[in-house]
Short mmCIF file of C-alpha atoms in Angstrom, two decimals:
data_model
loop_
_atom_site.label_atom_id
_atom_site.label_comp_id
_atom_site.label_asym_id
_atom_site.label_seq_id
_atom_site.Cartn_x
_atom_site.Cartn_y
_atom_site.Cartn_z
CA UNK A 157 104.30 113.65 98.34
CA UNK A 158 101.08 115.51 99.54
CA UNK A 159 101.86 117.89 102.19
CA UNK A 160 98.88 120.44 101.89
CA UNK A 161 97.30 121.69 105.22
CA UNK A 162 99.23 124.60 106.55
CA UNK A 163 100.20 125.86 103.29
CA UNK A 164 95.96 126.46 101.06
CA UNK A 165 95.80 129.21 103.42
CA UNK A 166 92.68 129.96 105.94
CA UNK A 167 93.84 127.65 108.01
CA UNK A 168 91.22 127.18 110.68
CA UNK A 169 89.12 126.56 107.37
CA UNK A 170 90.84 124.14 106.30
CA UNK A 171 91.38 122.08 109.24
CA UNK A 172 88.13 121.76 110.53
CA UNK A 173 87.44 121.20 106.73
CA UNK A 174 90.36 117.94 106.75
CA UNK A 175 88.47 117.08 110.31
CA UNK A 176 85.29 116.48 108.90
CA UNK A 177 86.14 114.37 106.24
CA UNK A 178 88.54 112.37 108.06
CA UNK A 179 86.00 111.20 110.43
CA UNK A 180 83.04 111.07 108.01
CA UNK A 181 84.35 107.18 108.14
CA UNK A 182 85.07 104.93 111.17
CA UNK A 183 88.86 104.51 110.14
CA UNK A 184 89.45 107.74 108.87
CA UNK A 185 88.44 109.03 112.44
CA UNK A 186 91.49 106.90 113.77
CA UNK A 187 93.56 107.87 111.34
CA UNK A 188 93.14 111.66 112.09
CA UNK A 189 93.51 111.20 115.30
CA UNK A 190 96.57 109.36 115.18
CA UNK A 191 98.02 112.34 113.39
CA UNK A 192 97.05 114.94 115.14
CA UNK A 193 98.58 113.29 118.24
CA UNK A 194 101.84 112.62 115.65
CA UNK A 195 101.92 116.31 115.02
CA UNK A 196 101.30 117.41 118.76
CA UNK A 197 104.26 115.11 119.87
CA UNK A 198 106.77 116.85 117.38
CA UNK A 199 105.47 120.14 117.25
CA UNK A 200 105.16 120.26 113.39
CA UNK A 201 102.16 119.36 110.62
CA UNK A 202 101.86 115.17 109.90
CA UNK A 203 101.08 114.09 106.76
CA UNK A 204 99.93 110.59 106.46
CA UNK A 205 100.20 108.80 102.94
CA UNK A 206 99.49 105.29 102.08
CA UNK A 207 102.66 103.53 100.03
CA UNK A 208 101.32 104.73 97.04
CA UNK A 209 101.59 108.34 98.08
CA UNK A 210 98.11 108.72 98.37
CA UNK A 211 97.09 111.44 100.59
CA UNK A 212 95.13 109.74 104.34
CA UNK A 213 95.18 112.30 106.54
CA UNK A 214 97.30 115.08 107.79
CA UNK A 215 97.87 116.68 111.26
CA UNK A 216 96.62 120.19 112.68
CA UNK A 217 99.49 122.32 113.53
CA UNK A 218 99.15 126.33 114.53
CA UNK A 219 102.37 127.59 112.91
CA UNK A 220 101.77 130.83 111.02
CA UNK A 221 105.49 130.62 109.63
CA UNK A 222 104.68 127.51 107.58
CA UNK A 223 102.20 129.44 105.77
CA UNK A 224 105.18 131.44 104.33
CA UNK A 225 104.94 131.30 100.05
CA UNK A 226 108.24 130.70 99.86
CA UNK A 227 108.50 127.14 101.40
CA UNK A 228 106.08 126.34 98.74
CA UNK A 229 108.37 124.43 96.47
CA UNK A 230 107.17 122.58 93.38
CA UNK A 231 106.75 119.22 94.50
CA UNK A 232 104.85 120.10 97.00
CA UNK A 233 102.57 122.72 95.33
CA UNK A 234 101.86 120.11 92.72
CA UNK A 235 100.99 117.61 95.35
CA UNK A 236 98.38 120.17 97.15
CA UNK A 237 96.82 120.68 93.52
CA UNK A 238 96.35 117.28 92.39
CA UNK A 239 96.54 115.16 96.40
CA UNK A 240 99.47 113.11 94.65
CA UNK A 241 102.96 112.69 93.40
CA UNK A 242 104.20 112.00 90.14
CA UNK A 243 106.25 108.74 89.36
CA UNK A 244 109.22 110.46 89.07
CA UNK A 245 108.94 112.48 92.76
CA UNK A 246 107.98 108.94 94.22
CA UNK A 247 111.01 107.37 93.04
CA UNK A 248 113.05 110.30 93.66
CA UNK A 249 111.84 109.48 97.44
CA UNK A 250 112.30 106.69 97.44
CA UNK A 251 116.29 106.58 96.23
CA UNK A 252 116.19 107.78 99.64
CA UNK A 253 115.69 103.72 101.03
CA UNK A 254 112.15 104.86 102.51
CA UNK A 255 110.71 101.86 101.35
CA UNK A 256 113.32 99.40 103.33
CA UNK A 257 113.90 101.72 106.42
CA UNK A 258 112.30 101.33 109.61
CA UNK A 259 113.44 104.11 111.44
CA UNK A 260 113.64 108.03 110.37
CA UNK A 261 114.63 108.85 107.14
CA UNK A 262 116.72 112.16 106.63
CA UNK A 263 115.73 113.98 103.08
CA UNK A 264 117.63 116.91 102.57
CA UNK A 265 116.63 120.30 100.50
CA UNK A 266 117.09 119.84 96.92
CA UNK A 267 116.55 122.32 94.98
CA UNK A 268 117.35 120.98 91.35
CA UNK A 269 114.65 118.40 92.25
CA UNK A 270 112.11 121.38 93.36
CA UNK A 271 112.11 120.02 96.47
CA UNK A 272 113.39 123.47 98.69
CA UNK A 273 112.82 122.45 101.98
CA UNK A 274 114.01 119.08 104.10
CA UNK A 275 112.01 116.47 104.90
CA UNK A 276 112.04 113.34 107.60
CA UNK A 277 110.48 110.45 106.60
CA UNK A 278 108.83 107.69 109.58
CA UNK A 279 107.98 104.71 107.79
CA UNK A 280 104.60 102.76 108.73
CA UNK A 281 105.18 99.11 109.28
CA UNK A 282 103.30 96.35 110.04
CA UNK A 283 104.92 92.62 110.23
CA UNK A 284 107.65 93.80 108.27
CA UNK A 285 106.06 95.33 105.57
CA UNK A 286 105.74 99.18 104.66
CA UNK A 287 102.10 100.54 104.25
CA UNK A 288 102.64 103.99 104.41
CA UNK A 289 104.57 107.03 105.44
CA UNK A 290 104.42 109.94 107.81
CA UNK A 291 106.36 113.02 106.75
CA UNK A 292 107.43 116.10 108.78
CA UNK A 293 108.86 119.13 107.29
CA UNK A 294 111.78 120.27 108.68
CA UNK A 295 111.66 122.88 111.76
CA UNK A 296 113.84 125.07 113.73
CA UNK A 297 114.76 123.37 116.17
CA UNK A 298 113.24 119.82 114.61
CA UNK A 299 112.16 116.79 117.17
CA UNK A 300 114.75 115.53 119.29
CA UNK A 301 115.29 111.61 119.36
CA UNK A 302 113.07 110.70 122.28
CA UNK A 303 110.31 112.57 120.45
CA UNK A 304 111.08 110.64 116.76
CA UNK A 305 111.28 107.34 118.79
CA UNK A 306 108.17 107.77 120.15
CA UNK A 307 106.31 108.96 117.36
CA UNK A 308 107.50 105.32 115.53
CA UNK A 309 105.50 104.02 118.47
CA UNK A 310 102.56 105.65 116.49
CA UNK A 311 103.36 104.78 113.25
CA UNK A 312 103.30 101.06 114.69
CA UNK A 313 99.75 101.86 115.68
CA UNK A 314 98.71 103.22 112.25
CA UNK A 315 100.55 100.11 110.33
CA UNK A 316 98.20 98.19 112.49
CA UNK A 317 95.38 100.09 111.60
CA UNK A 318 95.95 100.18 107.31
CA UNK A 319 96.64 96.12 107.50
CA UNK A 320 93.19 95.40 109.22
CA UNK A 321 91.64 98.15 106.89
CA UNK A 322 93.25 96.70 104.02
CA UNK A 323 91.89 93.20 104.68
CA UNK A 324 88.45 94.69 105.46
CA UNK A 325 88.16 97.33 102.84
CA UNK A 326 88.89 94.46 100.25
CA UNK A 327 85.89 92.28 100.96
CA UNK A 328 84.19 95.02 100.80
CA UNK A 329 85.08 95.83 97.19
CA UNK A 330 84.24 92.69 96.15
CA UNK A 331 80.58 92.17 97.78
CA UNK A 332 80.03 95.81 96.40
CA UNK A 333 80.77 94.27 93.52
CA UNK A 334 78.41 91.72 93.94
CA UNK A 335 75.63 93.77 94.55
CA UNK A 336 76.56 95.88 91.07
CA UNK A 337 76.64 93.02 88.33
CA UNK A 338 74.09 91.13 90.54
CA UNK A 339 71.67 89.69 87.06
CA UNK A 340 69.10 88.46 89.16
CA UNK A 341 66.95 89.69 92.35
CA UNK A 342 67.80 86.57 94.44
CA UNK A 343 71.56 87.08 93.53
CA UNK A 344 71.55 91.10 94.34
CA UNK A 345 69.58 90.17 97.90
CA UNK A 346 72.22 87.80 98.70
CA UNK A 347 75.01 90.34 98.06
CA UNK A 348 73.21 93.27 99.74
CA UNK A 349 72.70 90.38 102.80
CA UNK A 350 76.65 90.14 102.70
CA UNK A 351 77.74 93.48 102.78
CA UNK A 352 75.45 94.53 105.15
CA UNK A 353 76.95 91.83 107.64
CA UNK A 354 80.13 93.05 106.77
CA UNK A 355 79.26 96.62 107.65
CA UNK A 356 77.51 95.97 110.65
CA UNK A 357 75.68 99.00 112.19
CA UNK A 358 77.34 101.22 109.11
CA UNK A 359 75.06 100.14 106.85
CA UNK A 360 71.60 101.48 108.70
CA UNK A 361 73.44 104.84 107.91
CA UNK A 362 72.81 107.63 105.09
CA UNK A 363 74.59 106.84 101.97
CA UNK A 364 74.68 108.03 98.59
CA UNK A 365 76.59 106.19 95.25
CA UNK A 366 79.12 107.87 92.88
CA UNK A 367 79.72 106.18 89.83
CA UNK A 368 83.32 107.46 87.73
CA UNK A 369 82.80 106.82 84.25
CA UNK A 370 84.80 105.19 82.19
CA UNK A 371 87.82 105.04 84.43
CA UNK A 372 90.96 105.37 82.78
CA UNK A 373 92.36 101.62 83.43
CA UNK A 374 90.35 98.62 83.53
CA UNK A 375 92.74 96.48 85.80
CA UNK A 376 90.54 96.16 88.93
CA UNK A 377 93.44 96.19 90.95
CA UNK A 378 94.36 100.03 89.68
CA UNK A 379 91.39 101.43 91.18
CA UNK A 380 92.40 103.75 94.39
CA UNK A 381 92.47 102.24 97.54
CA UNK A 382 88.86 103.35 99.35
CA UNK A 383 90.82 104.93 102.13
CA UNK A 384 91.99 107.65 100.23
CA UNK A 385 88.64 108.85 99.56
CA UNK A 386 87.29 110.64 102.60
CA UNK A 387 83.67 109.35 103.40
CA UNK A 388 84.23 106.14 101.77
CA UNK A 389 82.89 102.78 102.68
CA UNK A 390 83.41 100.84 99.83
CA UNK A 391 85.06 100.63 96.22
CA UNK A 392 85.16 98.90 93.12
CA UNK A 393 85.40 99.05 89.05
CA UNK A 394 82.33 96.79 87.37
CA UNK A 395 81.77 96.97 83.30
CA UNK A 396 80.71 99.85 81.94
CA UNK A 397 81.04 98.81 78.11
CA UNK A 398 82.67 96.21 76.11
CA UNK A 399 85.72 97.92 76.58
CA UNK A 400 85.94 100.00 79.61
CA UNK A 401 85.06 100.00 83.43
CA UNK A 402 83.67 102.38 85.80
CA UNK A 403 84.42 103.19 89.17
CA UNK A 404 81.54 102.87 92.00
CA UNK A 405 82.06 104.28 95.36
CA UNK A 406 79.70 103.72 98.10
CA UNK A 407 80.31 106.71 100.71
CA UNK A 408 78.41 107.43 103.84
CA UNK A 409 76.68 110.71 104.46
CA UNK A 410 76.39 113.00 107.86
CA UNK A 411 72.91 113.44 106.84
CA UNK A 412 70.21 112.40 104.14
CA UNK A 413 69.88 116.41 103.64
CA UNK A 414 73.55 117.06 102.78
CA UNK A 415 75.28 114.73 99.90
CA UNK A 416 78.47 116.88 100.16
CA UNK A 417 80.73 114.29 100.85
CA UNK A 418 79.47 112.47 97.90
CA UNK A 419 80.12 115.08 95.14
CA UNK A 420 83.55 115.53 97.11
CA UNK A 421 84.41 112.41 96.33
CA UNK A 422 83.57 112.52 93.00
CA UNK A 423 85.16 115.38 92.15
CA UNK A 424 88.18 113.82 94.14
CA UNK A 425 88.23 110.61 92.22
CA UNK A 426 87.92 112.76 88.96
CA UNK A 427 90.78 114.58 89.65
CA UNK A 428 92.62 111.46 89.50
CA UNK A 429 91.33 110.28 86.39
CA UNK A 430 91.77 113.27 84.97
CA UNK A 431 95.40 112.96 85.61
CA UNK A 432 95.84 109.45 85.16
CA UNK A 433 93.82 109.05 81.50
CA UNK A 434 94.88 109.43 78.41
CA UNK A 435 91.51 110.70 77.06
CA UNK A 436 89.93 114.16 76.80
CA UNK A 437 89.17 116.50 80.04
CA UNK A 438 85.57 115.54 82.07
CA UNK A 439 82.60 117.72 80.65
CA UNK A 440 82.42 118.69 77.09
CA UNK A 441 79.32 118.10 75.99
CA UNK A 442 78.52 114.99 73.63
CA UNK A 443 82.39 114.20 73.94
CA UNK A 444 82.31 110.41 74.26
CA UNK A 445 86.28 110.41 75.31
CA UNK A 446 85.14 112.80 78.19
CA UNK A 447 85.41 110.99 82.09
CA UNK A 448 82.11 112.16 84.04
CA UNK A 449 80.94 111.53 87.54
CA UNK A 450 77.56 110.79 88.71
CA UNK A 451 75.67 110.90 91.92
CA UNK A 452 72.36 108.78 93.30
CA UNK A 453 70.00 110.40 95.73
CA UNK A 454 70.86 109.88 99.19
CA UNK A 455 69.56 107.01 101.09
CA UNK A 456 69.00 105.36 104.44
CA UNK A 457 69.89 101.34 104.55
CA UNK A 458 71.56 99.31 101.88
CA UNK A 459 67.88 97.76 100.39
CA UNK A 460 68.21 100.35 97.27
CA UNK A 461 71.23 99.83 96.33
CA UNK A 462 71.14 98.64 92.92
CA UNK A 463 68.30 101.45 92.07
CA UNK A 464 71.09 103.74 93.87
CA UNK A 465 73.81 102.83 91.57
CA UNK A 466 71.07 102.92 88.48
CA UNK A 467 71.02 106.47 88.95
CA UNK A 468 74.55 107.25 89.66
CA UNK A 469 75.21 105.80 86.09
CA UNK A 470 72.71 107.79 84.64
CA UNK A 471 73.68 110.64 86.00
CA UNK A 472 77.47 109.90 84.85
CA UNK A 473 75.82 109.51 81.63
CA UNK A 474 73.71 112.58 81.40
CA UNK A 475 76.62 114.32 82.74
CA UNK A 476 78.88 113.08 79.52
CA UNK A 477 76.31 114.03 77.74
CA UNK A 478 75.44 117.61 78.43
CA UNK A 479 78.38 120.20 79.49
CA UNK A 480 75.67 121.92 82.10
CA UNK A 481 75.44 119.01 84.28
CA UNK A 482 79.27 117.86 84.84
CA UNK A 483 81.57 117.08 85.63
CA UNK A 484 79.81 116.40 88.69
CA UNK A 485 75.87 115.70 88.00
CA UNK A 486 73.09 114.69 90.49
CA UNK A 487 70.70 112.02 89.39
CA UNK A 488 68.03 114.73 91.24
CA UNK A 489 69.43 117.51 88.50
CA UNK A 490 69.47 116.09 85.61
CA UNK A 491 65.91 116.72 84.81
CA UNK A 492 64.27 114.47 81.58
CA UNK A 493 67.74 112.51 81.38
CA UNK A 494 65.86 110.64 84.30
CA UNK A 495 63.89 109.52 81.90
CA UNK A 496 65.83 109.24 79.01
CA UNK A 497 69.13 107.29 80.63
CA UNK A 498 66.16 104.29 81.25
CA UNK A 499 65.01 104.05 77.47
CA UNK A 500 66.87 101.66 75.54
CA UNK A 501 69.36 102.64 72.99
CA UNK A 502 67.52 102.18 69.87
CA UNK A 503 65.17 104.78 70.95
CA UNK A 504 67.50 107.39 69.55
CA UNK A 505 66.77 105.97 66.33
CA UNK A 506 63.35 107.03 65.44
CA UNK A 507 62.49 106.89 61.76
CA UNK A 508 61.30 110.11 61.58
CA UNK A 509 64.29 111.74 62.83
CA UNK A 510 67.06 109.76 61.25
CA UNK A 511 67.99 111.51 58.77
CA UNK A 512 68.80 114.77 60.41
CA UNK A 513 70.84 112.84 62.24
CA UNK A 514 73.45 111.53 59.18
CA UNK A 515 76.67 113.71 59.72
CA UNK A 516 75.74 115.70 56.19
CA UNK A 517 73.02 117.83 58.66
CA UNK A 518 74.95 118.28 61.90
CA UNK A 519 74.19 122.21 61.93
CA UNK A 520 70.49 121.56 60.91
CA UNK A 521 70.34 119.25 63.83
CA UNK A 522 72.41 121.22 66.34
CA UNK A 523 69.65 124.20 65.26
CA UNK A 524 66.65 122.19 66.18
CA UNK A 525 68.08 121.12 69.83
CA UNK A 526 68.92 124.60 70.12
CA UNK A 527 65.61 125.66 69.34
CA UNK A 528 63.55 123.56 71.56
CA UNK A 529 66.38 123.68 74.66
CA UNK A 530 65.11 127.41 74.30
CA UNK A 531 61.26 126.46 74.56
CA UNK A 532 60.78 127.35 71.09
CA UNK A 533 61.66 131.12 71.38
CA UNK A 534 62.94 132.60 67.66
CA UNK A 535 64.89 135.39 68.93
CA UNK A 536 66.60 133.38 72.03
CA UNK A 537 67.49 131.01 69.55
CA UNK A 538 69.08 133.02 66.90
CA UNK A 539 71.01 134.59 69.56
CA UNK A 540 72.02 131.47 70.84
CA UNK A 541 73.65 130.41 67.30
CA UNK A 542 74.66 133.77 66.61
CA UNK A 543 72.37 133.51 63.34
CA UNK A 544 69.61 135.84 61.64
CA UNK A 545 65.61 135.12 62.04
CA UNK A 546 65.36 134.19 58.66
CA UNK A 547 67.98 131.60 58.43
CA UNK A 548 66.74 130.38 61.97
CA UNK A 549 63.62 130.31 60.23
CA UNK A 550 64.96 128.81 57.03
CA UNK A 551 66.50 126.18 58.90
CA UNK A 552 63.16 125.03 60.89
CA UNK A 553 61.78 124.29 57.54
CA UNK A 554 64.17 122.11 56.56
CA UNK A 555 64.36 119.98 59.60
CA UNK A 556 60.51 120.51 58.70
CA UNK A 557 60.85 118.61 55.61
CA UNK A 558 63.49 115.91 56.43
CA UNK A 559 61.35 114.43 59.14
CA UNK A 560 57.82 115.32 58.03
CA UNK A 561 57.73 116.70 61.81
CA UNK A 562 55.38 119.85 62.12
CA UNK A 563 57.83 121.66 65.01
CA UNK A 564 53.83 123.43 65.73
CA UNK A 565 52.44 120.60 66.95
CA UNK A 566 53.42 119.77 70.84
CA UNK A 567 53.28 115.87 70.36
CA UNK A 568 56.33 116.80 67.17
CA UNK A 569 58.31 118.44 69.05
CA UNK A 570 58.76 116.11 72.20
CA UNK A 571 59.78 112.93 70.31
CA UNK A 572 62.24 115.42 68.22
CA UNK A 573 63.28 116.45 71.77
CA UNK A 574 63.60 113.27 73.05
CA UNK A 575 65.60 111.69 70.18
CA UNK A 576 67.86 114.29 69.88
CA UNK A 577 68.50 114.22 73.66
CA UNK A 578 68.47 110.74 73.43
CA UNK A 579 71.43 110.54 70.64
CA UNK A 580 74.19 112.11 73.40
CA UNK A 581 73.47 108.93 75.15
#
């Protein structure tokens, strides 16, 4: 379970930090505040976690003694690092009868189980079902029973508030959707029409687009629930090859100027597919197993949309493509890949060029990129690949030969550029 405020250290930093995302959304601003009142009623940190143990929000609390390394057992260290539990810490949890009770739940100190200090659990109900929990480290002396009964009073509030988010926040996912995989204008107007209903005055506000590709499991309904991603509006997987999905996240901005909460995001949401995939870590460069995120440029009003998630997926491409840009990439960084993510395919198979690009020439291929990433320089290439001037030079000649390119001649060396750029998509 994520328990992480009081114990990153700084904590006026991070609080006002955990404020401004929590509001950055209409829901999230409830949910923060319900917290905060949760933690000022029992005198110790809230932490709010949807059912799947999925971090929400979590409470502002001024005690310097919960700040102490030694409370910092591993279960909840590893839930601070990655803002989740594993399987086997949920059920362990949840042995406990959390997910029937609908009062208090005692969970004592365990140490074999790395959990070192107690915990109480308040389940969040709503109709009968559980949506969430609040949990309160233990404290010296804890909440009384007048104080625990009225904080299930809140919880009662914040059940409310997940069930009519959880209704809400999935027709949103599925008129983003719409907009996405929209194949014709008419059809994307008619989706954009939709959501913007749905949003009401929301949508006339600054938003960017993060795309997540390829995300780890292509079940739509094992994408995160949007409400664990601070600054979120709306969420949804749509195809990203024959085989695989990506995740798009529509999240609102505080300003045009400022697409922090966007790159938060995505760095959030790769986290978790990090941790969930079975592939290779984000960001090596030309590592097709790699998970990348992109970002559009920020924009006012939902009318771009589709051009906004264009260049989210190009930048999740460029950013797959090229270590320097990830795992995190901008669409307004990634320089010529503007260009290149919009040129079909078969572009990176120019005649000229393909046959440096069988596997038998790899190096000779690798040398030329090299080469022209350093604006034709010798000596900042050879440094580069560690080689001498002469075999640098050696080289050059026969990429020379195998694509009757003359690497002199400008025109030459921009489509050998391009192609080779082009090839990593």
């Amino acid at each position: 379970m994520y328990e992480g405020r009081a114990h990153v250290g700084q904590n006026a930093r991070v609080t006002s930090d955990s404020r401004a995302a929590a509001g950055s959304g209409g829901a999230r601003g409830d949910y923060q505040e319900l917290v905060d009142e949760l933690s000022e009623l029992l005198g110790a940190p809230a932490t709010l976690e949807n059912r799947d143990f999925e971090l929400i929000a979590f409470g502002a609390y001024d005690s310097e003694g919960d700040l102490d390394p030694s409370v910092l057992d591993p279960v909840r260290t590893r839930s601070i690092l990655t803002r989740r539990s594993t399987a086997a810490v949920r059920a362990w949890f949840e042995s406990f009868g959390i997910t029937r009770a609908t009062g208090p739940v005692r969970i004592p100190p365990t140490p074999e189980a790395g959990v070192y200090r107690g915990r109480t659990c308040l389940p969040v109900r709503h109709r009968g079902v559980v949506l969430g929990y609040v949990w309160l480290l233990d404290t010296d002396p804890g909440p009384g029973e007048r104080q625990l009964a009225a904080a299930m009073q809140v919880t009662a509030r914040i059940g409310a508030l997940l069930a009519d988010e959880a209704q809400h926040g999935a027709d949103l996912s599925r008129e983003l959707r719409a907009v996405l995989t929209a194949e014709r204008e008419w059809q994307r107007d008619m989706a954009v029409a939709e959501l913007r209903s749905a949003l009401g005055p929301r949508a006339e506000t600054p938003h960017a687009v993060v795309c997540v590709a390829p995300w780890p499991s292509a079940d739509p309904d094992d994408a995160p629930s949007v409400r664990t991603v601070p600054g979120a509006t709306a969420l949804c997987t749509v195809p990203w090859s024959a085989s695989a999905v990506s995740l798009a996240l529509l999240v609102r901005l505080r300003s045009a100027d400022v697409p922090a909460p966007a790159t938060s995001a995505a760095g959030r949401l790769l986290e978790r597919a990090g941790a969930r995939g079975p592939g290779r870590p984000p960001g090596g460069a030309g590592d097709a197993g790699g998970v990348a995120a992109g970002v559009s440029a920020p924009r006012t009003g939902l009318a771009d949309l589709g051009t906004a998630w264009a260049e989210a997926s190009a930048a999740a491409r460029a950013a797959r493509a090229e270590a320097r840009f990830g795992p995190v990439a901008q669409w307004t960084s990634i320089g010529a890949f503007r260009l290149l993510t919009s040129l079909p395919a078969r572009c990176a198979d120019d005649p000229a060029v393909r046959a440096l690009l069988s596997p038998a020439h790899r190096e000779l291929a690798r040398t030329a990129e090299v080469y022209l990433d350093c604006a034709g320089q010798a000596g900042r290439t050879a440094a580069e690949l560690g080689v001498h001037r002469q075999t640098l030079y050696y080289r050059l000649s026969r990429v020379e030969q195998l694509t009757g390119l003359d690497l002199d001649d400008g025109e030459d060396r921009l489509l050998l550029h391009m192609v080779l750029k082009a090839r990593r998509l």
